[in-house]
Short mmCIF file of C-alpha atoms (C1' of nucleotides) in Angstrom, two decimals:
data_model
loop_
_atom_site.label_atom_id
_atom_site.label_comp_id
_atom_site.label_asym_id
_atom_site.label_seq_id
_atom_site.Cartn_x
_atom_site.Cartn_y
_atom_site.Cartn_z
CA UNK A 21 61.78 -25.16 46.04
CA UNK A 22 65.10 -23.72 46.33
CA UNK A 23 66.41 -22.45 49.86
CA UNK A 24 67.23 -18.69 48.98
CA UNK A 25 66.41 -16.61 46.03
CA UNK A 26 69.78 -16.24 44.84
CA UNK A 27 69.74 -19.86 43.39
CA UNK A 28 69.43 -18.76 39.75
CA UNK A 29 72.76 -16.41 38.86
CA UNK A 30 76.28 -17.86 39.12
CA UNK A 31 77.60 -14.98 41.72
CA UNK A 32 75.08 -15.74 43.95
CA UNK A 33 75.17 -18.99 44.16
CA UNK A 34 79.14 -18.55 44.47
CA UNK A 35 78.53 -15.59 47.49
CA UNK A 36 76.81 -18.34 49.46
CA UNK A 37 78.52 -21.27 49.33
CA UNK A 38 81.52 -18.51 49.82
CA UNK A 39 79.65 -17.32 52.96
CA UNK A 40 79.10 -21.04 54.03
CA UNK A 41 82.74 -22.17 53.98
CA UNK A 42 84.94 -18.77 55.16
CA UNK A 43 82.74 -18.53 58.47
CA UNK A 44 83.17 -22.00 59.17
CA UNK A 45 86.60 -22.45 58.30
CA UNK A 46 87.65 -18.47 57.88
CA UNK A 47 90.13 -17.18 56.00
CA UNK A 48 93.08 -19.59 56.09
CA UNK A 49 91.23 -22.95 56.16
CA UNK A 50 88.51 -22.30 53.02
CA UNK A 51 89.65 -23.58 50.11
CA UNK A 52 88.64 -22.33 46.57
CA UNK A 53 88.09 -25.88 45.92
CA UNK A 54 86.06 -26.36 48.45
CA UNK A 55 83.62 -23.29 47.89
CA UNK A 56 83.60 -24.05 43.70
CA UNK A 57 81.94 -27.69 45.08
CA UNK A 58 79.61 -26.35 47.44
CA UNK A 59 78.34 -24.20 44.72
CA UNK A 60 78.34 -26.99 42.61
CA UNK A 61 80.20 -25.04 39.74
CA UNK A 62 83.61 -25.29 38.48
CA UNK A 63 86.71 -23.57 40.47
CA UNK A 64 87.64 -21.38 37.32
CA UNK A 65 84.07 -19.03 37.92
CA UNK A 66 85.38 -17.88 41.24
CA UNK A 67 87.60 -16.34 39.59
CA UNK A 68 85.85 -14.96 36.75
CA UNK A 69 83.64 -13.46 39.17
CA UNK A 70 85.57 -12.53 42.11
CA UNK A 71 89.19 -12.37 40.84
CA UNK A 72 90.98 -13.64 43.52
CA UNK A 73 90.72 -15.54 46.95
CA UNK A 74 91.16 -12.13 48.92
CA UNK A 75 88.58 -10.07 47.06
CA UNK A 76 85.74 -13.03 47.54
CA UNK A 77 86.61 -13.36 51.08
CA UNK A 78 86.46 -9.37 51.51
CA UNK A 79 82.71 -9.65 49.84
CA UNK A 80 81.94 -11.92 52.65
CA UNK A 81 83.26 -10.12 54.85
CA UNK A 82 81.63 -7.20 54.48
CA UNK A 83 78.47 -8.78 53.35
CA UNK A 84 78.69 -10.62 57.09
CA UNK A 85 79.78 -6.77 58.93
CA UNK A 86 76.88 -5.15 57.41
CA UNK A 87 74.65 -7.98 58.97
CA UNK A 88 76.06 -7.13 62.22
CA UNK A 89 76.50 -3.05 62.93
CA UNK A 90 72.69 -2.37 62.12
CA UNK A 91 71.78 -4.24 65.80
CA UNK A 92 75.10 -2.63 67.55
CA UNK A 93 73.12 0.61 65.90
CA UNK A 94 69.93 0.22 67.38
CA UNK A 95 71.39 0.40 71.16
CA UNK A 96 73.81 3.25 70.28
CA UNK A 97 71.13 5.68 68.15
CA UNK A 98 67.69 4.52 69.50
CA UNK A 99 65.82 7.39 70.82
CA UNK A 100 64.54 5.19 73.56
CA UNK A 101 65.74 5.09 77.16
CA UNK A 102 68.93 3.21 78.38
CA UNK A 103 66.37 0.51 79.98
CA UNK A 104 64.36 0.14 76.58
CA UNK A 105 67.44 -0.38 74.74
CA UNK A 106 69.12 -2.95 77.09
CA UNK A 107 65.89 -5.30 77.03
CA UNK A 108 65.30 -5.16 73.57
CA UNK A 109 68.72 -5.57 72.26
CA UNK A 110 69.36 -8.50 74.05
CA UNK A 111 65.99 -10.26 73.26
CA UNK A 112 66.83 -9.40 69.48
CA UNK A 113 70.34 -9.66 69.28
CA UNK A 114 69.65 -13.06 70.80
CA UNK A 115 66.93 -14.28 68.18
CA UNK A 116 69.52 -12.73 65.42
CA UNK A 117 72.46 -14.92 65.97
CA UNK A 118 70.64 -18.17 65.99
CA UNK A 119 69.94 -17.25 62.55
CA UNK A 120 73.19 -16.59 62.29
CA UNK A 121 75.50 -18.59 64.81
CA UNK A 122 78.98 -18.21 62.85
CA UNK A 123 79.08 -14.94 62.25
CA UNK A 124 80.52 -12.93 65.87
CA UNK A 125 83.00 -15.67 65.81
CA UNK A 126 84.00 -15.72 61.94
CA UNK A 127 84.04 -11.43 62.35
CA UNK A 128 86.27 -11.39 65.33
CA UNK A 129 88.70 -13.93 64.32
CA UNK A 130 89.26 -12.06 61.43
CA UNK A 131 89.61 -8.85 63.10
CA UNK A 132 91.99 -10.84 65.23
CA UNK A 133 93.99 -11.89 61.91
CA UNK A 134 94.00 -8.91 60.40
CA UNK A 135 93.25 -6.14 62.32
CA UNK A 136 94.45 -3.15 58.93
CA UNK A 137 91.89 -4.53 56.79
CA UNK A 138 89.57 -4.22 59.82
CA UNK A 139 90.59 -0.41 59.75
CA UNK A 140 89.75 0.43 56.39
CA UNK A 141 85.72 -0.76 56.64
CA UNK A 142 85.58 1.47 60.21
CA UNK A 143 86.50 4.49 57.58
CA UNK A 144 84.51 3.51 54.82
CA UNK A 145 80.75 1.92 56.00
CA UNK A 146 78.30 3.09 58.24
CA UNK A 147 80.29 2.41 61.22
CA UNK A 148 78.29 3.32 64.27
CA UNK A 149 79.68 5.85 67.19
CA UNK A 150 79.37 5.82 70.97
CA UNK A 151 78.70 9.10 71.29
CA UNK A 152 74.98 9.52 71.44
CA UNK A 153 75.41 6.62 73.78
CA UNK A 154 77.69 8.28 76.25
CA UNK A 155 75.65 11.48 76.37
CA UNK A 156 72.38 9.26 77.47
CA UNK A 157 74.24 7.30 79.76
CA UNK A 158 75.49 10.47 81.47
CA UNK A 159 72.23 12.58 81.38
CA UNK A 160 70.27 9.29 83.08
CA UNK A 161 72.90 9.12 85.85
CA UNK A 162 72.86 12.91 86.42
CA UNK A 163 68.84 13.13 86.35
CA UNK A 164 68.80 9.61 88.90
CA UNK A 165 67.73 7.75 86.82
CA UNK A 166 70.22 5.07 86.53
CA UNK A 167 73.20 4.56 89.24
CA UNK A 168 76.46 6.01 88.44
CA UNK A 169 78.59 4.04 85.33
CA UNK A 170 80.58 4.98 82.55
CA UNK A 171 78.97 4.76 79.22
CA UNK A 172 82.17 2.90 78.00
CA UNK A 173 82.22 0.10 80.20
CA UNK A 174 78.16 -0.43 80.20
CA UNK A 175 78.60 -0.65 76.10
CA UNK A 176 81.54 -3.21 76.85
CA UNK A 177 79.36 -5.09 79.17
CA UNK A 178 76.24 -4.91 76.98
CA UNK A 179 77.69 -6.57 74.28
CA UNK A 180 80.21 -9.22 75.92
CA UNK A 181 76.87 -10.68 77.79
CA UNK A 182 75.23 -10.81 74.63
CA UNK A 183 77.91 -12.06 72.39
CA UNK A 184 80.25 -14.22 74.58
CA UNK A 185 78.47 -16.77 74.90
CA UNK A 186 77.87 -17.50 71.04
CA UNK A 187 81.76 -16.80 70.47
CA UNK A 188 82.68 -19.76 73.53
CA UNK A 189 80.02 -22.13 72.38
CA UNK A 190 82.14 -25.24 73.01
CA UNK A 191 83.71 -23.85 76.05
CA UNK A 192 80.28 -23.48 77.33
CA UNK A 193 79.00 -26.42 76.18
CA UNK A 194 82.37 -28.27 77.81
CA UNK A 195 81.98 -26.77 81.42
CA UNK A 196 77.48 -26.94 81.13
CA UNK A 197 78.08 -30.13 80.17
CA UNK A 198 75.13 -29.75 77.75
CA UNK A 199 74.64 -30.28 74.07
CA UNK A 200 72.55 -28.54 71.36
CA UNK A 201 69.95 -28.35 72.52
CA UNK A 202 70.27 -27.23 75.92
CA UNK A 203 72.27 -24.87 74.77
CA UNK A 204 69.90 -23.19 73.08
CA UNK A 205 67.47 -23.30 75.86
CA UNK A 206 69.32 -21.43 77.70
CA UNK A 207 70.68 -19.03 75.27
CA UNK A 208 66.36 -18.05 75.48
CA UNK A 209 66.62 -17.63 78.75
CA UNK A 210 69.11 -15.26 78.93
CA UNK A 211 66.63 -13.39 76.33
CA UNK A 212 65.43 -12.42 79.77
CA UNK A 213 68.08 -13.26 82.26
CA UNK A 214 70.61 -11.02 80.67
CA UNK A 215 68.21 -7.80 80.67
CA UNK A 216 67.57 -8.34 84.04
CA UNK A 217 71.05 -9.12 85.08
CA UNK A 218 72.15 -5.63 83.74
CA UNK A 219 69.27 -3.69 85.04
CA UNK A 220 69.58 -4.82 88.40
CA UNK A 221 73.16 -3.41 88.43
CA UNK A 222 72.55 -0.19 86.53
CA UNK A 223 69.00 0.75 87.68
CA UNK A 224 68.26 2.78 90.69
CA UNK B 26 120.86 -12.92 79.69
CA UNK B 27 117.93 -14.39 77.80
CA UNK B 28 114.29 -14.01 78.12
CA UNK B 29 113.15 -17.41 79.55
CA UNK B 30 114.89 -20.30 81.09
CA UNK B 31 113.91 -23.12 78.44
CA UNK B 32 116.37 -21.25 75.95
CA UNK B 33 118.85 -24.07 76.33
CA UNK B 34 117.13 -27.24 74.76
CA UNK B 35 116.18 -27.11 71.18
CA UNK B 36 112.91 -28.87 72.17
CA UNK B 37 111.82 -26.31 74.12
CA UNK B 38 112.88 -23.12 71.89
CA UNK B 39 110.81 -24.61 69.45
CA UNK B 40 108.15 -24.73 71.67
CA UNK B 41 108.55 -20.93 72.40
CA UNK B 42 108.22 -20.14 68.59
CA UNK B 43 105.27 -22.50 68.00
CA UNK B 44 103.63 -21.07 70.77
CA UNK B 45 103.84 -17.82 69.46
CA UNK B 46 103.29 -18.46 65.50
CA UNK B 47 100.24 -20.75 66.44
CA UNK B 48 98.84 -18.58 68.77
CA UNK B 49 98.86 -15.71 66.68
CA UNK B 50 97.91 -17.06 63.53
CA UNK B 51 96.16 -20.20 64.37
CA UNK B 52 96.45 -23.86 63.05
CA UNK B 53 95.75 -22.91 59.64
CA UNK B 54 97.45 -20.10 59.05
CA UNK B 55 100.87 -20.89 60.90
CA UNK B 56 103.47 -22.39 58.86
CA UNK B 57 106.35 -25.02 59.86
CA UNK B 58 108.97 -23.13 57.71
CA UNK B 59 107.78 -19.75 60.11
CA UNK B 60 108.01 -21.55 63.43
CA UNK B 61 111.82 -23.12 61.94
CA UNK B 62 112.89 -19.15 61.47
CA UNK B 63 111.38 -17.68 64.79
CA UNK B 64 113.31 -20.70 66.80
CA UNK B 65 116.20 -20.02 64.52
CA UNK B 66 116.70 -23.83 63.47
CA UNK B 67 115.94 -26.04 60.78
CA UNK B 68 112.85 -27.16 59.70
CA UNK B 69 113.76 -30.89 59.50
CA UNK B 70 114.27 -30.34 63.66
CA UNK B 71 110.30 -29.58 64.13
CA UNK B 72 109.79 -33.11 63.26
CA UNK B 73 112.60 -34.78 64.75
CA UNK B 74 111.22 -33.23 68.30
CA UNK B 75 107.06 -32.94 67.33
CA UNK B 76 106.59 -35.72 64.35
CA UNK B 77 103.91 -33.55 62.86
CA UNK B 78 101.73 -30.16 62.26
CA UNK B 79 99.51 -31.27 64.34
CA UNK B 80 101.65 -32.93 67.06
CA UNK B 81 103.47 -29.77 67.50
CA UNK B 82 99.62 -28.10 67.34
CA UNK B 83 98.36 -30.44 70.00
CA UNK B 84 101.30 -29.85 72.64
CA UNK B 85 100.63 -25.87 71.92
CA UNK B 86 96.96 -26.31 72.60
CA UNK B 87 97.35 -28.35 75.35
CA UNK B 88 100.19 -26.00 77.42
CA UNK B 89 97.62 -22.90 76.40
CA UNK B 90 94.72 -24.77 78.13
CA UNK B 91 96.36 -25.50 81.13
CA UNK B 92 97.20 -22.38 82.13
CA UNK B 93 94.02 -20.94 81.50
CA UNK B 94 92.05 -23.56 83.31
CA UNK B 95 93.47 -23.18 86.61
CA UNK B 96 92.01 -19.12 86.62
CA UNK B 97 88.68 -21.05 86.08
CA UNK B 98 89.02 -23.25 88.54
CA UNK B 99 89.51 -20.61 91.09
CA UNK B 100 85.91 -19.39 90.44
CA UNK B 101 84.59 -22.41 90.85
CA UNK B 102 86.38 -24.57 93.22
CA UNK B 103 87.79 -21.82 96.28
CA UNK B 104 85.81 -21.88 99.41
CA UNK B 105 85.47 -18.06 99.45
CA UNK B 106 82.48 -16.44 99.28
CA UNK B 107 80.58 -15.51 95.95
CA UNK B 108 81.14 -12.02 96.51
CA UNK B 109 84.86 -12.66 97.22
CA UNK B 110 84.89 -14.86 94.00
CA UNK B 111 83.60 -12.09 91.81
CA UNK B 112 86.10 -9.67 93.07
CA UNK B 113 89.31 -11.75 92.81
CA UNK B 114 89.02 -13.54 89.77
CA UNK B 115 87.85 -10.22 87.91
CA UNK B 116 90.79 -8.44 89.11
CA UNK B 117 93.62 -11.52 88.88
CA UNK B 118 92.58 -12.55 85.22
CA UNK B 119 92.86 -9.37 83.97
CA UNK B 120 96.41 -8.92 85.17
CA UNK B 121 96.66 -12.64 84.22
CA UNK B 122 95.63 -11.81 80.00
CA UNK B 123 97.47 -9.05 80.25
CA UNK B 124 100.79 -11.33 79.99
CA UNK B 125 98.67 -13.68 77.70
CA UNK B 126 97.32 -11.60 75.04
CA UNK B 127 96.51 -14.11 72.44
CA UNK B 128 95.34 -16.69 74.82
CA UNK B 129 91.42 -16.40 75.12
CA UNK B 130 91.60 -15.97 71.31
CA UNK B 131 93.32 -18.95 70.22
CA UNK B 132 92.01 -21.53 72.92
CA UNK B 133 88.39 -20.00 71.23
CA UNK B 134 89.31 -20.17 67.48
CA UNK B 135 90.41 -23.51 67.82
CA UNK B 136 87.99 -24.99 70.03
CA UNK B 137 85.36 -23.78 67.61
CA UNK B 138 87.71 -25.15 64.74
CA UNK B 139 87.91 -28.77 66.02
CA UNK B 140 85.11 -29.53 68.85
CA UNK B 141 85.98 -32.94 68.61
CA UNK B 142 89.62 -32.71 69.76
CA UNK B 143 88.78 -30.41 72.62
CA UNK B 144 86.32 -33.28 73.69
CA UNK B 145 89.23 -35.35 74.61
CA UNK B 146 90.99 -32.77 76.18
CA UNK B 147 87.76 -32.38 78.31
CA UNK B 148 87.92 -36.08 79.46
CA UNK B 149 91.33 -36.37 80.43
CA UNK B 150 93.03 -32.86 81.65
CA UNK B 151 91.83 -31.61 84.83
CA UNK B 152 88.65 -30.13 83.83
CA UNK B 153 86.98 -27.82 86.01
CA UNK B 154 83.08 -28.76 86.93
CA UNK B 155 80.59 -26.20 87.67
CA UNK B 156 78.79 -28.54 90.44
CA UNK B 157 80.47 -27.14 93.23
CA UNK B 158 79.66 -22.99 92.08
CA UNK B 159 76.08 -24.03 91.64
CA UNK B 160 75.31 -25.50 95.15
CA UNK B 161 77.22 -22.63 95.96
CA UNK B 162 75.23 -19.36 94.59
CA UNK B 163 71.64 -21.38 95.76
CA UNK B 164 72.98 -21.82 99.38
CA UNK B 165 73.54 -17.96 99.08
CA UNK B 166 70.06 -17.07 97.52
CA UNK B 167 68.70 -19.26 100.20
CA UNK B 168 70.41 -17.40 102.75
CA UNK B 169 69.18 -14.17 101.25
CA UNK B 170 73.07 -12.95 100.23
CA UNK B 171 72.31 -13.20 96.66
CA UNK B 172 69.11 -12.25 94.68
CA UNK B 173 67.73 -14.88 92.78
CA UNK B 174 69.19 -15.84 90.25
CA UNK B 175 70.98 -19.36 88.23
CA UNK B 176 74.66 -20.51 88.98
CA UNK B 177 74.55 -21.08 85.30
CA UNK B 178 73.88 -18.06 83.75
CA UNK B 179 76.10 -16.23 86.48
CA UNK B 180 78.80 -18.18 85.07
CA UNK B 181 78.17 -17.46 82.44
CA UNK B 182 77.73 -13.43 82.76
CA UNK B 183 81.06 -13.55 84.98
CA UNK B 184 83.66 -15.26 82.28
CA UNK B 185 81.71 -12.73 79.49
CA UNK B 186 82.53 -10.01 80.84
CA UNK B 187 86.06 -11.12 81.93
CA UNK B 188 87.46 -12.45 78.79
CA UNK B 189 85.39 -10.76 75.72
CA UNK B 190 86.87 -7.71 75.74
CA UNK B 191 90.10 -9.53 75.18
CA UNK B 192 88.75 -11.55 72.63
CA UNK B 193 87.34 -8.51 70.76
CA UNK B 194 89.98 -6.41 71.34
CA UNK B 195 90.09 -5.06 67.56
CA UNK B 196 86.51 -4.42 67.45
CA UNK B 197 86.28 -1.99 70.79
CA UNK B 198 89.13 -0.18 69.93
CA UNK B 199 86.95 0.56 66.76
CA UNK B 200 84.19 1.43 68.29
CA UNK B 201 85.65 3.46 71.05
CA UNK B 202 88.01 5.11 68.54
CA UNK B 203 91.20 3.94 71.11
CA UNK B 204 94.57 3.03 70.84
CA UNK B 205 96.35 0.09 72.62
CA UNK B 206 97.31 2.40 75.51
CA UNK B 207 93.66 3.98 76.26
CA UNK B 208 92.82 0.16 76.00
CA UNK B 209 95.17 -1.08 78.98
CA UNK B 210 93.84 1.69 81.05
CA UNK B 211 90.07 1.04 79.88
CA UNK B 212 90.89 -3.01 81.21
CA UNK B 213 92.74 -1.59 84.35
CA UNK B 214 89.32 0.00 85.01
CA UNK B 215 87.37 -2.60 84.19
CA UNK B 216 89.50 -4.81 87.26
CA UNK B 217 87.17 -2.94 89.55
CA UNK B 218 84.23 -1.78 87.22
CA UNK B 219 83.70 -5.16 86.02
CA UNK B 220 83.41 -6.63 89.69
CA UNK B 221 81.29 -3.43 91.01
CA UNK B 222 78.82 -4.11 88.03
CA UNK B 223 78.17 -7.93 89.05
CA UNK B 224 77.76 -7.30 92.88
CA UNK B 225 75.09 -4.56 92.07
CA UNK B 226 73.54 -6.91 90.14
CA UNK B 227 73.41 -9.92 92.55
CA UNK B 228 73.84 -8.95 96.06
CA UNK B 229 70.47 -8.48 98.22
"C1'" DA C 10 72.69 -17.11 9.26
"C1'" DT C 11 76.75 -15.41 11.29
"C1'" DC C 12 79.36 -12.56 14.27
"C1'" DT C 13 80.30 -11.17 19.05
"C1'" DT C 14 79.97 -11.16 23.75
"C1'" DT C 15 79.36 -13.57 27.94
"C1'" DG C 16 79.53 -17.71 30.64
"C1'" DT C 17 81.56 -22.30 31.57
"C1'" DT C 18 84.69 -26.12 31.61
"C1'" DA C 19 88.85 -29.26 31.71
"C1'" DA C 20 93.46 -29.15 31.72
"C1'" DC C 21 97.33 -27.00 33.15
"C1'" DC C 22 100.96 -24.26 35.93
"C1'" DA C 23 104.04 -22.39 39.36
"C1'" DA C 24 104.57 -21.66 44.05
"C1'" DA C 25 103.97 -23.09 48.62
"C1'" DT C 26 103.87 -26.52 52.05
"C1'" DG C 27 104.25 -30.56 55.22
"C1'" DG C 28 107.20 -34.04 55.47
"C1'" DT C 29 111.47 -37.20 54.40
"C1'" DT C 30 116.24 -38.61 53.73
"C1'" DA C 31 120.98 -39.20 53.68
"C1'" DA C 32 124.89 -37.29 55.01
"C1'" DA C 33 127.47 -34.49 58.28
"C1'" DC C 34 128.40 -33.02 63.02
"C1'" DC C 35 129.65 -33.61 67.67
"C1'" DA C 36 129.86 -35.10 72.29
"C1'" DT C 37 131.05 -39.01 74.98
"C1'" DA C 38 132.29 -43.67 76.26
"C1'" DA C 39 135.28 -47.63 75.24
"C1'" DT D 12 141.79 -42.84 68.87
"C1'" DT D 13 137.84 -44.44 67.36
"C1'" DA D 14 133.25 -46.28 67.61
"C1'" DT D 15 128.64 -44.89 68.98
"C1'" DG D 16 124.65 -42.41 69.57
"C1'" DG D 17 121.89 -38.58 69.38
"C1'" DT D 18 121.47 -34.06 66.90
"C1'" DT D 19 121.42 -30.95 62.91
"C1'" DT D 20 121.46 -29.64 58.16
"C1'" DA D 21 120.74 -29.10 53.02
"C1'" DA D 22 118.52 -31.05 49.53
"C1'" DC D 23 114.71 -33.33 48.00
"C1'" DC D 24 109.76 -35.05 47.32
"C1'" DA D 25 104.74 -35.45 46.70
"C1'" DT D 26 100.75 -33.05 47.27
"C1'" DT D 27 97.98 -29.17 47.70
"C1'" DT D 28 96.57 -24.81 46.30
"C1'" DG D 29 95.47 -20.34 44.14
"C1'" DG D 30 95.32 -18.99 39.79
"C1'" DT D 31 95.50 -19.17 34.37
"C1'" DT D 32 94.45 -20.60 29.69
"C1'" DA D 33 92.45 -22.15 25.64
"C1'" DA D 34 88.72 -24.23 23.80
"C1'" DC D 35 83.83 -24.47 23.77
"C1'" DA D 36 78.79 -23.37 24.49
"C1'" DA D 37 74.94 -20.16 24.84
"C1'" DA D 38 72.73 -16.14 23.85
"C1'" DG D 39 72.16 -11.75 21.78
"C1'" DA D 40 73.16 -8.49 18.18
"C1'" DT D 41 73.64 -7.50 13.14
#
DNA sequence: ATCTTTGTTAACCAAATGGTTAAACCATAA
DNA sequence: TTATGGTTTAACCATTTGGTTAACAAAGAT
C-alpha cells in the first residue's frame, strides 16, 4: 500500500516530493533535479505542470501556510477562555508539528528570505487577526480574572514557547546534550509544562 | 572616516561583505561574485584569502557563533541569582540583537541546514553546558525561591521567548499589522515584559 | 481505424556559478 | 636599479542548473 492517496496522478506525486525537498533544503538549496527523482518522474513534468521553479515552490508554500494559520486560529477566535485556549493550543500545536517537524522552520526562513512575497498571502488567505484576542485579554484582566498583560506580548509569548523550540532543534539538542529521542520526550512534556508555565504567570 | 576599523586589510573587508551576504541570504543563496561587489574587489581575491565557498562560509559561521555564545553563557555560568539571571540577560540580549539583526536567523537556518558541521563546532569552541543552571534552579526550588519546576524546560522557555521574536520577525509584524518602528518599541517593551512574565511564573 | 489531445521522455540549451590561471602590479630589500 | 615576493586583475573553464524542444506514447473522440 502506498503512503498517501495522492500516489496515482503526476501533480501529486510531484507536490510531495516538492513538499519533501523545499522544507528540507528551502528555496535556494532544492533542486528541480532533485524533486523530478524523488518523484521518480522525469524533470521536464515539473514543468509541464508547474511552469517554473518559483510557481512550484509558491504551491508549497502556501500548501505548507494553510497547514499552519488554522491552529494560530483556534487561540485567536476560540470562544473559550484565555486559560482554555493556552492549554489546549499548546497540547495540540505540540502533537501537530511532530507530524510536521519542518514546517515553522521552512515558513520562517522563507519569510526571512523574502519577506514581499510573504505580504501578498497576509492580503489574499484567511489570515487570522489579533483583535478578538486583545479584546479577551483585556476584558479578563479588567473582570480579575487574569493579572494585568498586554494581549500583544502574551500572543508573542504563546507562540515563541510553543514554536522555538522546534525552530532551534539542533541548538537544543547541542546545549541538552540529547538526541532524538529525548528530544521528543521532552517536547511531551512541555505538552504540559508550557501550559502551566504561562498560567502561573498570567493567572490570578 | 570609515565605519569599522578592519577597513584596511583586504582579508578582513571581505570578511565584512561575506558576513553580511551570508547572513542575509544564507549558504545557498549567497553568491561569491555578490560578496566580490559588496567588498568592492575581485572575485579571484575571495579565494586567494578563503580557498573556498565553504571556507569563507565556515569562518562566517564560526565569528557569528562566537558572539552569540558568550550572551548564553551568561545565563548559565554567572553566580547571580536566577531571578537576577532572568532580568539581565532578557534585557542585555535584546539590546544585544538589536545590533545583530540577522544573527539568531542565520546561526538557526544553518544549523538546521548542516547538523553535522555544527557538531564539530560543539566539540571544540567554547560551548556553554547547562550543568551548572540546573544545580542551580533545584538549589532554589529546594530553598523555596522558585516553584517547582525543570532547569531544562526553563531554559528552554527563557531563550524562546528571548530570541523568537527575532527570528520571526516577518511573521509578527503580519500578524500584529506593524511596521519596523512599532516593532523596536514592541521589543523595547518586551526588555521588561519578557522578564516580568518569567518571574510571575517561577518565583514562590 | 484514424485523428486529436494529453502526458511523458531524452536530448539539448543558455545562463549562472564556483573556481583557476597567467599575467600585471607594487612595495621593499639587495 | 633591479630582483623578489606577495597582491590583484581580467579572462577563462568546467559544471551545474532552470528551462525548452521535438519526438513519441496513450487515451479519447470522431
Amino acid at each position: 500500500m502506498a503512503k498517501t492517496n495522492k500516489n496515482q496522478d503526476t501533480e501529486g506525486q510531484i507536490l510531495d516530493a516538492a513538499k519533501d525537498v523545499f522544507q528540507k533544503k528551502g528555496m535556494d538549496g532544492a533542486r528541480m533535479q532533485e524533486i523530478a527523482n524523488e518523484a521518480g518522474i522525469n524533470k521536464a513534468m515539473l514543468h509541464y505542470y508547474y511552469r517554473s521553479k518559483q510557481l512550484l515552490f509558491e504551491a508549497v508554500f502556501n500548501n505548507a501556510f494553510s497547514l499552519l494559520a488554522p491552529q494560530l486560529n483556534k487561540i485567536l477566535n476560540d470562544d473559550s477562555s484565555i486559560e482554555d485556549k493556552v492549554k489546549n493550543f499548546t497540547s495540540n500545536y505540540i502533537s501537530f508539528i511532530s507530524n510536521h517537524p519542518y514546517l515553522p522552520n521552512f515558513i520562517i526562513h522563507e519569510m526571512n528570505r523574502n519577506p514581499k512575497f510573504f505580504e501578498n498571502i497576509q492580503r489574499n488567505a484567511a489570515f487570522p487577526t489579533l483583535d478578538k484576542f486583545k479584546n479577551q485579554v483585556s476584558t479578563e484582566v479588567e473582570n480579575g480574572i487574569l493579572k494585568p498583560i498586554d494581549g500583544e506580548q502574551l500572543f508573542i509569548n504563546i507562540i515563541s514557547l510553543n514554536i522555538f523550540p522546534f525552530v532551534a532543534t539542533p541548538l537544543i539538542k547541542g546545549f541538552l546534550k540529547i538526541e532524538e529521542k529525548a528530544f521528543k520526550q521532552l517536547m511531551e512534556k512541555r505538552k504540559i509544562a508550557v501550559s502551566e508555565f504561562i498560567i502561573n504567570s498570567i493567572k490570578k
